[in-house]
mmCIF file of C-alpha atoms in Angstrom:
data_model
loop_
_atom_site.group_PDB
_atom_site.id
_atom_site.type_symbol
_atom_site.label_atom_id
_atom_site.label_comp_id
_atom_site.label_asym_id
_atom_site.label_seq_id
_atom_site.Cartn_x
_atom_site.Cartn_y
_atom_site.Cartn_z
ATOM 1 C CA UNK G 1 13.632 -6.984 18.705
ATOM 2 C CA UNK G 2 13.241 -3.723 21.292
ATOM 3 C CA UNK G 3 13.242 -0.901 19.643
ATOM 4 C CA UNK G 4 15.575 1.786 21.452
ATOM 5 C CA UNK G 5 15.023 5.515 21.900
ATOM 6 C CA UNK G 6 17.503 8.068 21.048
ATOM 7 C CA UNK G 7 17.265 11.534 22.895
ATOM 8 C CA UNK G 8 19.353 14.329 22.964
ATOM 9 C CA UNK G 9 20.056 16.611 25.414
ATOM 10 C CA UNK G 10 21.910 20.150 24.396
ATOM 11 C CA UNK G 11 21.767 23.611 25.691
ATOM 12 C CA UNK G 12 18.201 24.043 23.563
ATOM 13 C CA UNK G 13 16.611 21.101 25.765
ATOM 14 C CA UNK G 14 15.830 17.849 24.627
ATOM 15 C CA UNK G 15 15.065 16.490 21.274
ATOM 16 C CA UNK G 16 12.358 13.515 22.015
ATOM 17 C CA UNK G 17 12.525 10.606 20.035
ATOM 18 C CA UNK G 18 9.110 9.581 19.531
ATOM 19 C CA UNK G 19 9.808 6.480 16.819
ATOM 20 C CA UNK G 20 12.458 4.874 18.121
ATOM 21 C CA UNK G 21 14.253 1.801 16.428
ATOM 22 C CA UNK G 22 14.403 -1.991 16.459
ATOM 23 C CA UNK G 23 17.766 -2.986 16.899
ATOM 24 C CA UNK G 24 18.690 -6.432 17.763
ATOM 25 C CA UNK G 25 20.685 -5.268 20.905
ATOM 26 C CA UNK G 26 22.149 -2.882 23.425
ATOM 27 C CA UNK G 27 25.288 -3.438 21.303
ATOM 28 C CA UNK G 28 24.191 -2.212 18.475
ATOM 29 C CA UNK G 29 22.003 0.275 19.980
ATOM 30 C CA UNK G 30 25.598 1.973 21.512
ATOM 31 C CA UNK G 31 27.107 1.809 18.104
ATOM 32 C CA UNK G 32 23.926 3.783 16.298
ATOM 33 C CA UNK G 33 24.730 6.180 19.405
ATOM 34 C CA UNK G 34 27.735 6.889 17.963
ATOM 35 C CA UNK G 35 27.523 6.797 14.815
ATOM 36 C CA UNK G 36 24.361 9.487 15.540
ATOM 37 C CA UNK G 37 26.655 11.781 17.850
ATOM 38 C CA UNK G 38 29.361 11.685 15.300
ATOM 39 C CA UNK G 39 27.247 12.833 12.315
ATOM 40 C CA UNK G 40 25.769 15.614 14.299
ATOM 41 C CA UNK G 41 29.713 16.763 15.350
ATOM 42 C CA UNK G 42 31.072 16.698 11.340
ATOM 43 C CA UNK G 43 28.198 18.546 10.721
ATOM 44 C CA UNK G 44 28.995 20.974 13.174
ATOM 45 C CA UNK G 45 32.646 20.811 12.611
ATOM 46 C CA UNK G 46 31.792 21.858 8.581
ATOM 47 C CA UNK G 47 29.713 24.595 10.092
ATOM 48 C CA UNK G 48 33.600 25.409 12.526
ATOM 49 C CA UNK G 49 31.591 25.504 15.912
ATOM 50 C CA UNK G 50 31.691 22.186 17.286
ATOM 51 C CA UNK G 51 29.644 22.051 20.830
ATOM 52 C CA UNK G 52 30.645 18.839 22.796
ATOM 53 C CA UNK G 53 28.248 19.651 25.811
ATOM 54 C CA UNK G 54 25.636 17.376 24.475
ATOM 55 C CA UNK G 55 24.115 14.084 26.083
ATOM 56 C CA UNK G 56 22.703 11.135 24.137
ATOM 57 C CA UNK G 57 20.251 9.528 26.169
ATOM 58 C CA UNK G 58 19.387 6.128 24.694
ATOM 59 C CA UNK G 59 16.290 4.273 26.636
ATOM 60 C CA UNK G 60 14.975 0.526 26.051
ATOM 61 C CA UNK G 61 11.050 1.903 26.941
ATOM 62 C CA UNK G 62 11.655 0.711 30.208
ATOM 63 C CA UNK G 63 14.781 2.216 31.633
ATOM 64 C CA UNK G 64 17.871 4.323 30.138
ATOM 65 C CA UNK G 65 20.381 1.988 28.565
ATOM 66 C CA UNK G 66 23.386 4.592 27.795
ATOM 67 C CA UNK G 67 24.163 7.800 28.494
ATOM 68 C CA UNK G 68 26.592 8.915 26.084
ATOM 69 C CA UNK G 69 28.070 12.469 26.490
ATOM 70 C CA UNK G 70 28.714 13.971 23.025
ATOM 71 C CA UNK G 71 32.773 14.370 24.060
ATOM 72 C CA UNK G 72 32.839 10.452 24.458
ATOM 73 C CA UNK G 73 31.930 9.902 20.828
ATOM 74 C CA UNK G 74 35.083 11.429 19.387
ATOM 75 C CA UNK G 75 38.782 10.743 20.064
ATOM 76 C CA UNK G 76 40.439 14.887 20.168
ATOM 77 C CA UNK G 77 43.862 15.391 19.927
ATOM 78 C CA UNK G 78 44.330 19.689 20.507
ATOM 79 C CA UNK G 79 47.079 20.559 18.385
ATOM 80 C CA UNK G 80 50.067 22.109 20.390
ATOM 81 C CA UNK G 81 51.446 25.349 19.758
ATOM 82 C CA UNK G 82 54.454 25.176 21.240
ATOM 83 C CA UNK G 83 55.443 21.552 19.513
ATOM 84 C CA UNK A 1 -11.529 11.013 -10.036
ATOM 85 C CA UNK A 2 -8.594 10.472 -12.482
ATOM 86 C CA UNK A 3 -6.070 7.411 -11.674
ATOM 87 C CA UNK A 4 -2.694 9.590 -10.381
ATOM 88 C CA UNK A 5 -0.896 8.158 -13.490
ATOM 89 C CA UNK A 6 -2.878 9.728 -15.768
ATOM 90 C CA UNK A 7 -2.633 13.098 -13.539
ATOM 91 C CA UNK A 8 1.034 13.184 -13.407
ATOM 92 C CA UNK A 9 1.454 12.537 -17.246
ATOM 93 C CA UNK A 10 -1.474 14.846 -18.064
ATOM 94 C CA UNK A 11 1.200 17.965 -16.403
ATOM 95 C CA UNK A 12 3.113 16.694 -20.041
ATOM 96 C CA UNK A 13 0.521 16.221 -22.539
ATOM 97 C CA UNK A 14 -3.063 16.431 -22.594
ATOM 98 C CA UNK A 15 -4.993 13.448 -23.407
ATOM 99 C CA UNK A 16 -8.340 12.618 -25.412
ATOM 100 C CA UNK A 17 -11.484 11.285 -23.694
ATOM 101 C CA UNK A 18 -10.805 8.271 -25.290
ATOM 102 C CA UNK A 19 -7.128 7.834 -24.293
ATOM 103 C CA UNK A 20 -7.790 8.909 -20.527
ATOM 104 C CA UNK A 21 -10.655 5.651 -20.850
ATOM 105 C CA UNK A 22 -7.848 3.721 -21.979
ATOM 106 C CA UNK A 23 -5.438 4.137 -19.375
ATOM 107 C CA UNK A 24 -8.458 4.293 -16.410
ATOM 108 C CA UNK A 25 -8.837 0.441 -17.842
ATOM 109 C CA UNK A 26 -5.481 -0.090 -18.051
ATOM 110 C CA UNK A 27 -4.648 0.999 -14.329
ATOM 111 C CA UNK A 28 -8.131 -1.093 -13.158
ATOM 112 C CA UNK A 29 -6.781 -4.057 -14.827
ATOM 113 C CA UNK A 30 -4.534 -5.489 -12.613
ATOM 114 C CA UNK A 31 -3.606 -4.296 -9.339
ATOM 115 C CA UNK A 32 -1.762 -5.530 -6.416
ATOM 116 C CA UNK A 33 -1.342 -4.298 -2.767
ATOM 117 C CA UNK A 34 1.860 -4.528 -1.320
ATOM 118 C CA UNK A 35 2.117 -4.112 2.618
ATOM 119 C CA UNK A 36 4.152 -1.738 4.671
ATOM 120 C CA UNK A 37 7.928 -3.104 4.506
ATOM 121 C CA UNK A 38 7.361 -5.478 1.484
ATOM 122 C CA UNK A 39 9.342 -5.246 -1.466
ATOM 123 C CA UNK A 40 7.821 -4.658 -4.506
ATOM 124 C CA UNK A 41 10.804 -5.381 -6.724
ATOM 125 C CA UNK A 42 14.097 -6.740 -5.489
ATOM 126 C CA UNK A 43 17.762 -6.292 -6.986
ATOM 127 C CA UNK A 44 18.352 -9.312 -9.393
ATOM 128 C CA UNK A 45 14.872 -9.957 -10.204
ATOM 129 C CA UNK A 46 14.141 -10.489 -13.757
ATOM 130 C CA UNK A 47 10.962 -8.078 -14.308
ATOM 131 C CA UNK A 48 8.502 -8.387 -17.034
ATOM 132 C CA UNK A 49 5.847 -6.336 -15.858
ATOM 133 C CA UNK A 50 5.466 -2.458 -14.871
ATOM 134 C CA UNK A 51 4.113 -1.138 -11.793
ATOM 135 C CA UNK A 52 2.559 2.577 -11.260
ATOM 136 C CA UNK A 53 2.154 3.772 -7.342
ATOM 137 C CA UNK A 54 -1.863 4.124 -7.105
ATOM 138 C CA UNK A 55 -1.833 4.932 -3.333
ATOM 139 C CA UNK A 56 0.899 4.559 -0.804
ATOM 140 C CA UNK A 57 4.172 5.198 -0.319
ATOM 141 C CA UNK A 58 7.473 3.640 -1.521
ATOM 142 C CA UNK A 59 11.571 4.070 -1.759
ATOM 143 C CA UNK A 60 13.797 3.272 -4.585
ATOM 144 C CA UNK A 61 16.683 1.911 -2.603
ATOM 145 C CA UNK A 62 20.092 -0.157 -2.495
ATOM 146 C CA UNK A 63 21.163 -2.193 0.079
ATOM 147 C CA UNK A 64 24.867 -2.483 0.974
ATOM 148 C CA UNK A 65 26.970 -5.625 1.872
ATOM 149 C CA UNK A 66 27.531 -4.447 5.561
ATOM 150 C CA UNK A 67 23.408 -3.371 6.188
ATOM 151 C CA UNK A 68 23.822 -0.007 4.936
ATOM 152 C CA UNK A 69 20.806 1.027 3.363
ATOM 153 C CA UNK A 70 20.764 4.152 0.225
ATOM 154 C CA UNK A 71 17.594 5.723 -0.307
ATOM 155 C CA UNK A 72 17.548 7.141 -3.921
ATOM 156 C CA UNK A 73 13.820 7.996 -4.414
ATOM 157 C CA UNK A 74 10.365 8.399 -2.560
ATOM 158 C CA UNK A 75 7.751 6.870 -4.978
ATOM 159 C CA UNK A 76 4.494 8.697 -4.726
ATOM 160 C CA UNK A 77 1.004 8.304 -6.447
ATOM 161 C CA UNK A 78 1.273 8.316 -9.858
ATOM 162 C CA UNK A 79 5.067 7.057 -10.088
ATOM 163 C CA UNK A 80 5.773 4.814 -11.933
ATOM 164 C CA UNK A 81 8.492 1.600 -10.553
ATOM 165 C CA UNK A 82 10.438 0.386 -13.082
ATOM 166 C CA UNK A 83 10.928 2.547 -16.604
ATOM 167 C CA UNK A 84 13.538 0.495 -17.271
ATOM 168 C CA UNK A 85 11.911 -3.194 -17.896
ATOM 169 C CA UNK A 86 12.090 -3.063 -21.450
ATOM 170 C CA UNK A 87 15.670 -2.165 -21.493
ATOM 171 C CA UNK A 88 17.259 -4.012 -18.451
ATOM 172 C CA UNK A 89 17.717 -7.829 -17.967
ATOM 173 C CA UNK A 90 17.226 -7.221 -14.492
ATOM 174 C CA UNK A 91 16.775 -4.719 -11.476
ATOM 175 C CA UNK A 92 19.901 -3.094 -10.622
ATOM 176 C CA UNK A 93 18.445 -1.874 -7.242
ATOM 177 C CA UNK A 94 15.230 -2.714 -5.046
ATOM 178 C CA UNK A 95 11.933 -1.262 -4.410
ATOM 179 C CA UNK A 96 9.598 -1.808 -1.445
ATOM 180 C CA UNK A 97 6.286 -0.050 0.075
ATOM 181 C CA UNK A 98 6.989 2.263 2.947
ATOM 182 C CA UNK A 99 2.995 2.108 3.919
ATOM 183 C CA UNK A 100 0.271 -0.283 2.599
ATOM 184 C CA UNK A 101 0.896 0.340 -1.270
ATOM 185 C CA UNK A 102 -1.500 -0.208 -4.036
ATOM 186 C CA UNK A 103 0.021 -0.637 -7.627
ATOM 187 C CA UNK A 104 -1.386 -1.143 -11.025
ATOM 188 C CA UNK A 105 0.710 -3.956 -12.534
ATOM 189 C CA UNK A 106 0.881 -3.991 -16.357
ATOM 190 C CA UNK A 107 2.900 -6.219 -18.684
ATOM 191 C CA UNK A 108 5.872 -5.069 -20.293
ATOM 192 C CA UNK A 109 4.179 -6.341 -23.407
ATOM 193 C CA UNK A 110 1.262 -4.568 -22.877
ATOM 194 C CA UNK A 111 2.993 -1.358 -22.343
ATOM 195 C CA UNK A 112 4.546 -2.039 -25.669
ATOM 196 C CA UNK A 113 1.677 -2.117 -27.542
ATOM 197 C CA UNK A 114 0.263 0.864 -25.698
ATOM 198 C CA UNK A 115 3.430 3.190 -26.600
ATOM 199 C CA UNK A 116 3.605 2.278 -30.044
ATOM 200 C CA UNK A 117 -0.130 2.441 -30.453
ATOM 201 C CA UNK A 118 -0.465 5.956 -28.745
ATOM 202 C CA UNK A 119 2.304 8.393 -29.292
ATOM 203 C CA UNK A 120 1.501 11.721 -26.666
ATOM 204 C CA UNK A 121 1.571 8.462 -23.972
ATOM 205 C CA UNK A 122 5.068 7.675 -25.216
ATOM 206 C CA UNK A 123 5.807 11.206 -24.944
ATOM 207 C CA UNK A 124 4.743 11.961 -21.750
ATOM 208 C CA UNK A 125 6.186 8.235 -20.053
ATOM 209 C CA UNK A 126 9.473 9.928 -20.960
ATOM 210 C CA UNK A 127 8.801 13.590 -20.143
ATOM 211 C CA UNK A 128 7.936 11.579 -16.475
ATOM 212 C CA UNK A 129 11.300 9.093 -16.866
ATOM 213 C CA UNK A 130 13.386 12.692 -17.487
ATOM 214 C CA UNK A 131 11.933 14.281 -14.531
ATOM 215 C CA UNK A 132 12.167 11.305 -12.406
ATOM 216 C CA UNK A 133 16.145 11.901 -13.293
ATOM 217 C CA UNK A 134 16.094 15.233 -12.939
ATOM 218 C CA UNK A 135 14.792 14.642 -9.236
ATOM 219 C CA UNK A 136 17.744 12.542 -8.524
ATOM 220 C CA UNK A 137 19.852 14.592 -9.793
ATOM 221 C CA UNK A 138 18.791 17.244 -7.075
ATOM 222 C CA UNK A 139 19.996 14.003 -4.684
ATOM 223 C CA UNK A 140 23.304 14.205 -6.318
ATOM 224 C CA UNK A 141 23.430 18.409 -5.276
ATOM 225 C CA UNK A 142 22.286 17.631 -2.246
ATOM 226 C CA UNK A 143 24.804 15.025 -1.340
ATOM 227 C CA UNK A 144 27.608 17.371 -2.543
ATOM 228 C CA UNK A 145 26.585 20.900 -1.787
ATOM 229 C CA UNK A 146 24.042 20.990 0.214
ATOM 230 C CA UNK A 147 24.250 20.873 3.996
ATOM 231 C CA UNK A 148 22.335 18.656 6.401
ATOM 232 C CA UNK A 149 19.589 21.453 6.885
ATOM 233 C CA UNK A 150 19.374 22.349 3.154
ATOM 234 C CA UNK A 151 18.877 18.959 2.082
ATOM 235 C CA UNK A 152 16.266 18.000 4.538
ATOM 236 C CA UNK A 153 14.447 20.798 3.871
ATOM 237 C CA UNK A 154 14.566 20.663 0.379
ATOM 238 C CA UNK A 155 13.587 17.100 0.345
ATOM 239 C CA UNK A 156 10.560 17.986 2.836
ATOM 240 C CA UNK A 157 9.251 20.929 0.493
ATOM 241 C CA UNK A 158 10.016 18.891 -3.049
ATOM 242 C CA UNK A 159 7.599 15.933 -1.241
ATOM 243 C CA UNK A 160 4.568 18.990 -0.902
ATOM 244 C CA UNK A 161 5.003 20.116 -4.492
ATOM 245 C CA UNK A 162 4.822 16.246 -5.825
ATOM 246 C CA UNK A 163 1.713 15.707 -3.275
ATOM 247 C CA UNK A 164 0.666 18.566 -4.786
ATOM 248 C CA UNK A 165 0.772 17.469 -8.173
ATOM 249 C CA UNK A 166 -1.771 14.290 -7.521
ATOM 250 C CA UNK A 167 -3.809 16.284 -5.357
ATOM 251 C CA UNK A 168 -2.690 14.685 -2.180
ATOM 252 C CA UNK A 169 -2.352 18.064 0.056
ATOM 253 C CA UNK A 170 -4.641 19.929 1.859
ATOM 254 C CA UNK A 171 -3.625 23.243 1.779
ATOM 255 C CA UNK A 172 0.195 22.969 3.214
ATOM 256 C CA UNK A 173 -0.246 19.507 5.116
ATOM 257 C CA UNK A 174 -0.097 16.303 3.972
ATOM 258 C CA UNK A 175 0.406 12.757 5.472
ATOM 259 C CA UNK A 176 3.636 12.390 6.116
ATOM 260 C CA UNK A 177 4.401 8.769 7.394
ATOM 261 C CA UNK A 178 8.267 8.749 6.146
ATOM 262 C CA UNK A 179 10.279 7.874 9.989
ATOM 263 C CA UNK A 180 13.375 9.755 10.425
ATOM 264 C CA UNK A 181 15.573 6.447 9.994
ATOM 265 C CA UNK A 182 13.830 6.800 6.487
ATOM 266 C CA UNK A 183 14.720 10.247 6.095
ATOM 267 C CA UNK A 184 18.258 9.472 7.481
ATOM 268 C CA UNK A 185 18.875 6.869 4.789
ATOM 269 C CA UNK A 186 17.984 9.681 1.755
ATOM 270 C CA UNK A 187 19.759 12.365 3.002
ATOM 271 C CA UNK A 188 22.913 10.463 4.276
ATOM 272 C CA UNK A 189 22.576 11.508 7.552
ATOM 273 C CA UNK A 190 21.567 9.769 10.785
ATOM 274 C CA UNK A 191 18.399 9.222 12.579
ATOM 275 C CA UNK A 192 19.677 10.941 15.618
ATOM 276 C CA UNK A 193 20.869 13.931 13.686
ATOM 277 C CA UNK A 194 17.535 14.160 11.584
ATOM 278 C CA UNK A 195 15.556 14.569 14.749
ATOM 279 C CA UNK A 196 17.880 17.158 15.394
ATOM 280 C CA UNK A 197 17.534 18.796 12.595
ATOM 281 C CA UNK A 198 13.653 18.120 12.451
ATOM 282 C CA UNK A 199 13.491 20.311 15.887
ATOM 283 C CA UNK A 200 15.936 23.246 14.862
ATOM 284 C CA UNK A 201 13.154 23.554 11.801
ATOM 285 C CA UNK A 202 10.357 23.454 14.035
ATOM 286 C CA UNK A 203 11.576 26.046 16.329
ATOM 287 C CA UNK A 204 12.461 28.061 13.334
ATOM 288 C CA UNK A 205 8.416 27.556 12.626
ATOM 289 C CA UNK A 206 9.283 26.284 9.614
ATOM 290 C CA UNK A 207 7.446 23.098 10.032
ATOM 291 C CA UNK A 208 5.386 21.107 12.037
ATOM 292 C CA UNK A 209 4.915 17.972 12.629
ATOM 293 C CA UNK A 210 2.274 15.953 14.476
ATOM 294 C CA UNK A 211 1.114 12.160 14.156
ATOM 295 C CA UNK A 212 2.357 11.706 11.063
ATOM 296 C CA UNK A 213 1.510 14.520 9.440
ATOM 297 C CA UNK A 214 3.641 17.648 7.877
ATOM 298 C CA UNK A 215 2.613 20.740 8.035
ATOM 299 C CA UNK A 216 4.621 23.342 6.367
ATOM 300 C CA UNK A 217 3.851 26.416 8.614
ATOM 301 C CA UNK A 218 6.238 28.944 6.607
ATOM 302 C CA UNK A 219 6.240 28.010 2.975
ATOM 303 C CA UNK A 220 8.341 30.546 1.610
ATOM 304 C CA UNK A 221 11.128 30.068 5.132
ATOM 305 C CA UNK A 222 11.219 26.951 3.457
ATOM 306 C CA UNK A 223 11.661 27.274 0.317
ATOM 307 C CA UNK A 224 14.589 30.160 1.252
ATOM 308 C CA UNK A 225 16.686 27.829 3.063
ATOM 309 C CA UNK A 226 16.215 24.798 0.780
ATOM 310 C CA UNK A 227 17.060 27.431 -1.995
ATOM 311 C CA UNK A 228 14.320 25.390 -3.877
ATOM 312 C CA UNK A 229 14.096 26.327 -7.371
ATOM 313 C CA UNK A 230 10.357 23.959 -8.917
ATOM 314 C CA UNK A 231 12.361 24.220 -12.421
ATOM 315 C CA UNK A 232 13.975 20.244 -12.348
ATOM 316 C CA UNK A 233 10.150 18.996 -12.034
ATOM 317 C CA UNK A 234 9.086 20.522 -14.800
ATOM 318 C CA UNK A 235 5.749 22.040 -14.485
ATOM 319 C CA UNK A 236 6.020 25.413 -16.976
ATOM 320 C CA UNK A 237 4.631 23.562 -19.851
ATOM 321 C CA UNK A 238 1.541 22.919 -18.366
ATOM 322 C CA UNK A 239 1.125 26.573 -17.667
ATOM 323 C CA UNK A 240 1.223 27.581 -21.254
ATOM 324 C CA UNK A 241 -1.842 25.384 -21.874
ATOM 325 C CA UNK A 242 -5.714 26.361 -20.563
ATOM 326 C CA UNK A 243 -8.033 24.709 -19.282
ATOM 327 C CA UNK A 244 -8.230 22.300 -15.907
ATOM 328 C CA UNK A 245 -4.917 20.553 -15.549
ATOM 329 C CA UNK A 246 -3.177 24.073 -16.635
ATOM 330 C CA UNK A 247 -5.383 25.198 -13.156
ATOM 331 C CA UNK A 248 -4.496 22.725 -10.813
ATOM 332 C CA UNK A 249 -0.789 22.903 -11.585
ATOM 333 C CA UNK A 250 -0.457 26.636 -11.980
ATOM 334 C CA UNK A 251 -0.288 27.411 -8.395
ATOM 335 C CA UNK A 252 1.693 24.179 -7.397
ATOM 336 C CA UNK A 253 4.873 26.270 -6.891
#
């Protein structure tokens, strides 16, 4: 299996992942992604600052496989004050 | 040097010459080495036969239908598997070795004999089976109060005071060869948002972290934001009592 590397870059840099993962594929490597950007948001979203200007940078070893902005991961829907 | 089993249960009780020869035979007996990945007992089986960490690491751990993995315990030196054999019909959840693991095996008969034969052992295997709860309880806290930094560093500074206990530190660093996917899977959180976390401690100089090794750089920072209070493992007794275990555990926290 390749094993898939999971960066992220914020406003404080970026977080190397030195492990990495084995994951069967780049499907599955996208849906860790997510599931990684999300946890990081309803953490932040607990803490009431949520910063969507975050990238998650996923490489194979050999090249970048996904570049997943942090505002991709999560569906918003701003409430209206007028409605 | 003493087997770890004997040091953990010797924070409890103190043991005769004659009982610590006992259990250094008992732990030479039989041992098997488990390697990094394997499981050492798997939900479902039918277990006759105890087994103590000697070396290594290993997880306590439930797997869910869709992959999901639960990590309820690290196992360190001196832990022992699988309390429960005598009781249970089978395991209700699955153990496996992190790193190349070495445990004593001994027969649930064996044990038997061995607790009815020598009572301040049968104390002590429970004093250990009550503070193996009490450490999980700490995962139930951390799962419902604590927040993602909290429980990671609690977790982190709870793993140097049970190195500490077997004698497995030096000074505030010890090996450390847990991956974040591992630490994800105990803390309910995900690998991506451990190594997060992982770096806001760093910079914090909290920690460091280097080839798999931890070094806790600010003990006390810590211990502050884990709000770690040592009283679930237990180790006051042994500070009433003199002498060399009352040393080595006296300063463990």
């Amino acid at each position: 299996m390749p094993r898939y590397y999971f960066h992220v870059r914020d406003g404080g840099g970026l977080v190397e992942d030195e492990e990495g993962r084995e994951l069967a594929d780049a499907d599955v490597a996208r849906n860790e992604a997510l599931k990684g950007v999300r946890s990081i948001v309803s953490e932040e979203a607990k803490q009431g600052l949520v910063d969507l200007r975050g990238t998650l940078e996923v490489h194979d070893g050999a090249r970048l496989v996904l570049s997943l902005p942090f505002s991709d991961a999560i569906e918003l829907r701003p409430g209206d004050p007028s409605a | 040097m003493t087997n770890p089993w004997t040091m953990k249960m010797e924070q409890f009780n103190r043991f005769t010459d004659e009982q610590r020869r006992r259990l250094d035979e008992l732990v030479a007996a039989k041992q098997e080495d488990y390697a990094a990945r394997q499981d050492i007992l798997r939900e479902g089986d039918r277990v006759n036969e105890c087994h103590v960490i000697l070396s290594g690491l290993a997880i306590r751990y439930k797997l869910l239908p869709d992959g999901e993995r639960q990590i309820m315990a690290f196992l360190v030196p001196g832990d022992l598997c699988d309390a429960e054999v005598f009781i249970l019909e089978q395991m209700d959840h699955s153990v496996a070795a992190l790193t190349p693991t070495r445990c004593t095996v001994i027969s649930a008969e064996t044990m038997k004999k061995l607790l009815r034969e020598v009572s301040c052992l049968a104390e002590a295997l429970w004093w250990q089976t009550m503070t193996d709860l009490a450490v999980l309880r700490e995962r139930i806290v951390d799962h419902g109060r604590r927040d993602a930094r909290e429980r990671l560093a609690h977790l982190l500074y709870e793993m140097l005071i049970r190195y500490r206990i077997v004698g497995h530190t030096d000074d505030e660093k010890f090996d450390f060869p847990i991956t974040q996917e591992e630490l994800a899977d105990a803390t309910g959180m995900t690998p991506v948002h451990v190594n997060r976390t992982l770096r806001q401690l760093r910079e914090e100089g909290l920690i460091e972290m280097r080839s798999k090794t931890l070094k806790i750089t600010d003990p006390e920072g810590l211990k502050e934001l884990a709000q770690f209070n040592p009283n679930y493992l237990h180790l006051i007794r042994s500070e009433k009592e003199q002498g060399e275990v009352a040393q080595r555990v006296a300063d463990l926290v």
